[in-house]
mmCIF file of C-alpha atoms in Angstrom:
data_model
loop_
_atom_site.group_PDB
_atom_site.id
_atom_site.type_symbol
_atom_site.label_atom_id
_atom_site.label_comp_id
_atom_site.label_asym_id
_atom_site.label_seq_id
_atom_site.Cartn_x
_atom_site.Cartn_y
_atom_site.Cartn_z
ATOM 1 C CA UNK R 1392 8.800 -24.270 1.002
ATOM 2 C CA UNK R 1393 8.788 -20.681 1.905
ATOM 3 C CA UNK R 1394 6.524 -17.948 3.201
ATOM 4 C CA UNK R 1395 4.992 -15.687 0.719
ATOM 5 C CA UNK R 1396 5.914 -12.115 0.391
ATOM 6 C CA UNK R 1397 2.955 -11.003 0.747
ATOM 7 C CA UNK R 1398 2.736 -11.558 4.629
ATOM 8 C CA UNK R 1399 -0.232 -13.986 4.665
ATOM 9 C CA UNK R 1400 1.871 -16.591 6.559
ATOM 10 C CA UNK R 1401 1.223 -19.011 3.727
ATOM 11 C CA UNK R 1402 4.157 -21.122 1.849
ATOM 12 C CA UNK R 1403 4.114 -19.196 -1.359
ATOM 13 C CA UNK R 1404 2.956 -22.453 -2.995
ATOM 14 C CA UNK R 1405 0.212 -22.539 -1.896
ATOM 15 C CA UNK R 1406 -0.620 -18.720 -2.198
ATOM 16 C CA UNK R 1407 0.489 -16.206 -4.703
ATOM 17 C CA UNK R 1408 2.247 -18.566 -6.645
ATOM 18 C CA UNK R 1409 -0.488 -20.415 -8.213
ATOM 19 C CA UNK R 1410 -1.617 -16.863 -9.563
ATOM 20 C CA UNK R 1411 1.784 -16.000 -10.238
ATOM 21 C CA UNK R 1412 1.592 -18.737 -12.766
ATOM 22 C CA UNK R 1413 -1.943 -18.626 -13.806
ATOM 23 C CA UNK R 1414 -3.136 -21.865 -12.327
ATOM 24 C CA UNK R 1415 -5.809 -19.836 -10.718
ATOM 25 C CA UNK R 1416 -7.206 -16.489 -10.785
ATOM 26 C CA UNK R 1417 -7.529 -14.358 -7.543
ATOM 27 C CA UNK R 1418 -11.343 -14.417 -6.364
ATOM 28 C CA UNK R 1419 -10.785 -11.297 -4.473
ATOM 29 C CA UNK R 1420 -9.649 -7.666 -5.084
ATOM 30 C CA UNK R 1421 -7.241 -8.115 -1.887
ATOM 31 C CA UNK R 1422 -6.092 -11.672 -3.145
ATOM 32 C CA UNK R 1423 -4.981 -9.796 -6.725
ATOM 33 C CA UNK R 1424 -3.217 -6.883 -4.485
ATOM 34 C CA UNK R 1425 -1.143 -9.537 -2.495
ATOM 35 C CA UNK R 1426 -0.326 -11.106 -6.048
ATOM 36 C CA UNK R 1427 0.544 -7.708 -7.525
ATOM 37 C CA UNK R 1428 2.609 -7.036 -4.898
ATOM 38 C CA UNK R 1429 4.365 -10.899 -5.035
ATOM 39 C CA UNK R 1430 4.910 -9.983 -8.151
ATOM 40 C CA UNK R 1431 7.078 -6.982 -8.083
ATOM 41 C CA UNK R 1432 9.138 -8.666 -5.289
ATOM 42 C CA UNK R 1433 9.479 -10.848 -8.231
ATOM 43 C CA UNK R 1434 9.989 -8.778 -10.892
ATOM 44 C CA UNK R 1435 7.070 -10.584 -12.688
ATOM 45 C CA UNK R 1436 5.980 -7.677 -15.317
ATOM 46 C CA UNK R 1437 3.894 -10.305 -17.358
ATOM 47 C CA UNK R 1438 1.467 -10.669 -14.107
ATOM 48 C CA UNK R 1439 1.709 -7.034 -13.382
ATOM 49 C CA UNK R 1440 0.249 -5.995 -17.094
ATOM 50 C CA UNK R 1441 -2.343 -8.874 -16.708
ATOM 51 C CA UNK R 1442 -3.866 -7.470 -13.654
ATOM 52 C CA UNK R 1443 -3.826 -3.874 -14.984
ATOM 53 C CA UNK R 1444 -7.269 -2.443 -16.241
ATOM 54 C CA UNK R 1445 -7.625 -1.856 -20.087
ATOM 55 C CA UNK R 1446 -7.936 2.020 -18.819
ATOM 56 C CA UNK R 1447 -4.659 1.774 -17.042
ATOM 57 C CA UNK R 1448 -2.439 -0.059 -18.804
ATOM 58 C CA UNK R 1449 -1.881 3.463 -21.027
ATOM 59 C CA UNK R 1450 -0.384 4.843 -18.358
ATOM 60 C CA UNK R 1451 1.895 1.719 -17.354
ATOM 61 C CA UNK R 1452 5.398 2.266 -17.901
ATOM 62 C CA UNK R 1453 6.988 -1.706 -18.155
ATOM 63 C CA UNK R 1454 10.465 -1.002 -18.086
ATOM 64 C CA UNK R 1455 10.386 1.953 -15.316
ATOM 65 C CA UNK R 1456 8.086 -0.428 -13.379
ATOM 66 C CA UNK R 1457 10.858 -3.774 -14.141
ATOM 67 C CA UNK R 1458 13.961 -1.122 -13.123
ATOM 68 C CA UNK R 1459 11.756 0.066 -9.964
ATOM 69 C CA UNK R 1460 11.324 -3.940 -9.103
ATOM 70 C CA UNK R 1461 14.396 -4.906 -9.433
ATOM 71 C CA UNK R 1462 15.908 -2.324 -7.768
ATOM 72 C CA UNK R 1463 14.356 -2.625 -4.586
ATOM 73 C CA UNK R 1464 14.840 -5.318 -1.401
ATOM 74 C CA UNK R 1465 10.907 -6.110 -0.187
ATOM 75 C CA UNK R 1466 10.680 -5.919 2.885
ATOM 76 C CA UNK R 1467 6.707 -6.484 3.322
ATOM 77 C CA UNK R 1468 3.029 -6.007 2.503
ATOM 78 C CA UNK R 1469 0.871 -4.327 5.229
ATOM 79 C CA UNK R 1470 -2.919 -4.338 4.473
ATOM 80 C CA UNK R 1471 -4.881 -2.217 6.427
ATOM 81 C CA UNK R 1472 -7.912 -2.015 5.257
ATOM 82 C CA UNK R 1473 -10.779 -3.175 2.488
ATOM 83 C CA UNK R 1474 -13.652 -2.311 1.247
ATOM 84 C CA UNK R 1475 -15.938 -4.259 -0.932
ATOM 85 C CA UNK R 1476 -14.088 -6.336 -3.362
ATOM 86 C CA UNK R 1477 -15.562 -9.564 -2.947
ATOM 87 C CA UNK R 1478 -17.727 -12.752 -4.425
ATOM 88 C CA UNK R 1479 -20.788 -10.319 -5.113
ATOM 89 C CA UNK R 1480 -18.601 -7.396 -5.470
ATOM 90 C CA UNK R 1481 -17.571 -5.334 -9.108
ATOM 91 C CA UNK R 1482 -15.482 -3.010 -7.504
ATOM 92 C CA UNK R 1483 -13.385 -2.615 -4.857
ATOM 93 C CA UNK R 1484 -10.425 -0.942 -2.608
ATOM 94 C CA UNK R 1485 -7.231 -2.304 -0.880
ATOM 95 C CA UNK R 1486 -5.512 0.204 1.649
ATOM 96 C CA UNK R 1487 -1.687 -1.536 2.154
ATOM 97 C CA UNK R 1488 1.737 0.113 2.708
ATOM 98 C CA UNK R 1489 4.419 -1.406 1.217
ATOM 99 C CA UNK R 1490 7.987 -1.633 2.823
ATOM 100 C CA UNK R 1491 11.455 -1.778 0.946
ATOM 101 C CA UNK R 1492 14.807 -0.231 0.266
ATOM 102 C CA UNK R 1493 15.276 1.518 -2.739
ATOM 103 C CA UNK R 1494 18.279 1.629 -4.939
ATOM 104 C CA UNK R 1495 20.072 3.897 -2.936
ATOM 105 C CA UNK R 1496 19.669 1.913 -0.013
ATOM 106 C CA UNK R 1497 16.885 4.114 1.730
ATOM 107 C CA UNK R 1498 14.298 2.703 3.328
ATOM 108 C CA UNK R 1499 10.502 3.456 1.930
ATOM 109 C CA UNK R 1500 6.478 3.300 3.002
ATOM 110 C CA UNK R 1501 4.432 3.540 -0.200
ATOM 111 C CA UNK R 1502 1.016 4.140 1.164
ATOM 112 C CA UNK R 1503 -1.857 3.693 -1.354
ATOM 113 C CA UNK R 1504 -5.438 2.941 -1.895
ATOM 114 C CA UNK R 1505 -5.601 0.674 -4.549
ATOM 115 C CA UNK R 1506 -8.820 0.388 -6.482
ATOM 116 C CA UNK R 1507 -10.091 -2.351 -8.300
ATOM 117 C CA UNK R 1508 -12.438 -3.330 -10.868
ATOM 118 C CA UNK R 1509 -13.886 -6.668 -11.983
ATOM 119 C CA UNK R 1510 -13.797 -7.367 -15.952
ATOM 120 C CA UNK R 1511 -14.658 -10.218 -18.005
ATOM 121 C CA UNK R 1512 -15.208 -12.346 -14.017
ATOM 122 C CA UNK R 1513 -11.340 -11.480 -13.444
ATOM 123 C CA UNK R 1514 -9.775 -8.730 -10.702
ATOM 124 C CA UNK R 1515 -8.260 -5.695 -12.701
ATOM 125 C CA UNK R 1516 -6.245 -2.836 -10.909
ATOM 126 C CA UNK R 1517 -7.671 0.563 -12.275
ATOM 127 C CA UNK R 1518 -6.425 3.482 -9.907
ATOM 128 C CA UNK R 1519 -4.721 4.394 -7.357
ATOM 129 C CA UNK R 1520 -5.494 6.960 -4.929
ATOM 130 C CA UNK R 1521 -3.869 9.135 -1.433
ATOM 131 C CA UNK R 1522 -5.468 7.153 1.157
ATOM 132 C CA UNK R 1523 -7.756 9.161 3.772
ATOM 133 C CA UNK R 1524 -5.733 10.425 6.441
ATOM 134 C CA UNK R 1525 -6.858 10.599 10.172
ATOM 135 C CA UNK R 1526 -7.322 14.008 11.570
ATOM 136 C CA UNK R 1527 -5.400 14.903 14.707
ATOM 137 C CA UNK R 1528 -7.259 15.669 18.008
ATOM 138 C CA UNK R 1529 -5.526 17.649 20.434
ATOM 139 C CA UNK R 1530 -6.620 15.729 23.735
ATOM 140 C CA UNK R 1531 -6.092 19.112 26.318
ATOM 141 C CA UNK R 1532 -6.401 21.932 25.711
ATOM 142 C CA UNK R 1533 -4.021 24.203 23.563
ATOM 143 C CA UNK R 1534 -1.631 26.439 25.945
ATOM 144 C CA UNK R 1535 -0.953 29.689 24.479
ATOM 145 C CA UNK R 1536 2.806 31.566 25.325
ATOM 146 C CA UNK R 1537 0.962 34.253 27.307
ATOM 147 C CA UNK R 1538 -1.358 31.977 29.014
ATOM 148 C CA UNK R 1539 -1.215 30.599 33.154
ATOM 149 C CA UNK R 1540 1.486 27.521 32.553
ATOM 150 C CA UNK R 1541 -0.304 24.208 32.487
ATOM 151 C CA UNK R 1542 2.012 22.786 35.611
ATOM 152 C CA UNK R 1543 0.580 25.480 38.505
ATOM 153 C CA UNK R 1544 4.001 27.484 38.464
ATOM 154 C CA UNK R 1545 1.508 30.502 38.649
ATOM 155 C CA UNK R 1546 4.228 31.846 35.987
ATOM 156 C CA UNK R 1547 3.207 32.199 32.408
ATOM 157 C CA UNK R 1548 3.463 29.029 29.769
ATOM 158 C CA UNK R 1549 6.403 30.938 28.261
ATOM 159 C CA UNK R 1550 8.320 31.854 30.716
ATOM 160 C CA UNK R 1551 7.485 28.394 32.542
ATOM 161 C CA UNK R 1552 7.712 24.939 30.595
ATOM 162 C CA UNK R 1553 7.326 26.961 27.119
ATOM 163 C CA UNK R 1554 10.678 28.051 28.110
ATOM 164 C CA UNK R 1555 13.166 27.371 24.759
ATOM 165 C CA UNK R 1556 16.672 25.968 26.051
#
């Protein structure tokens, strides 16, 4: 047995691979994520096109997605965040960044907010989406280059620890 790509810490038996192979259907939008990504580490185009939503599967390029797959070493699923997507749910959204090294041997973080809609009872990916990003707080106060330097010198920030070189 071994662990699932998708980072659960399951055997892959006994997680992605049972909707790998359509023995059961993912009950939630984050369970069909973890299988979409399973997949691609996989190369499994079949699964990918049967999770995509009728609207999206116009857009879906197979063979760039199969080249893409293959292509790539997976290196890991990170979810960070859902939202809705559950038993009662019709909709909902999977924040994850995956890891892996391309072709040319670079390493990549493809962050995404995946969104998700529920047809005919079964999870369907519909859109993707920039995720929200966290504004930065300065936590003192800014310094400006004419301003009293922040350590006490007495001296001015620029001609004190602003100092270039």
């Amino acid at each position: 047995m071994s662990e699932c790509p998708c980072g659960s810490g399951l055997d892959f038996n006994k997680c992605c691979e049972p909707y790998l192979s359509g023995q059961r259907k993912p009950s939630t939008a984050e369970q069909t994520m973890r299988a979409r990504y399973t997949a691609y580490t996989r190369a499994d185009m079949a699964f990918i096109a049967s999770t995509l939503h009728p609207e999206a599967r116009e857009d879906h390029d197979e063979e760039s997605a199969r080249r893409w797959a293959e292509g790539s070493q997976w290196l890991g699923l990170e979810i960070r965040a859902t939202e809705d997507g559950g038993d009662g749910d019709d909709e909902g959204a999977v924040e994850f960044v995956a890891r892996y090294r391309d072709a040319k041997g670079m390493l990549q973080s493809h962050h995404e907010l995946s969104l998700f809609t529920r047809v005919d009872g079964e999870w369907r990916f519909r859109d993707s989406r920039s995720p929200p990003q966290e504004q930065v707080r300065r936590e003192a106060p800014k310094v400006g280059r004419n301003d009293p330097c922040s350590c006490g010198s007495g001296k001015k920030y620029k001609k004190c620890c602003g100092r270039a070189g």
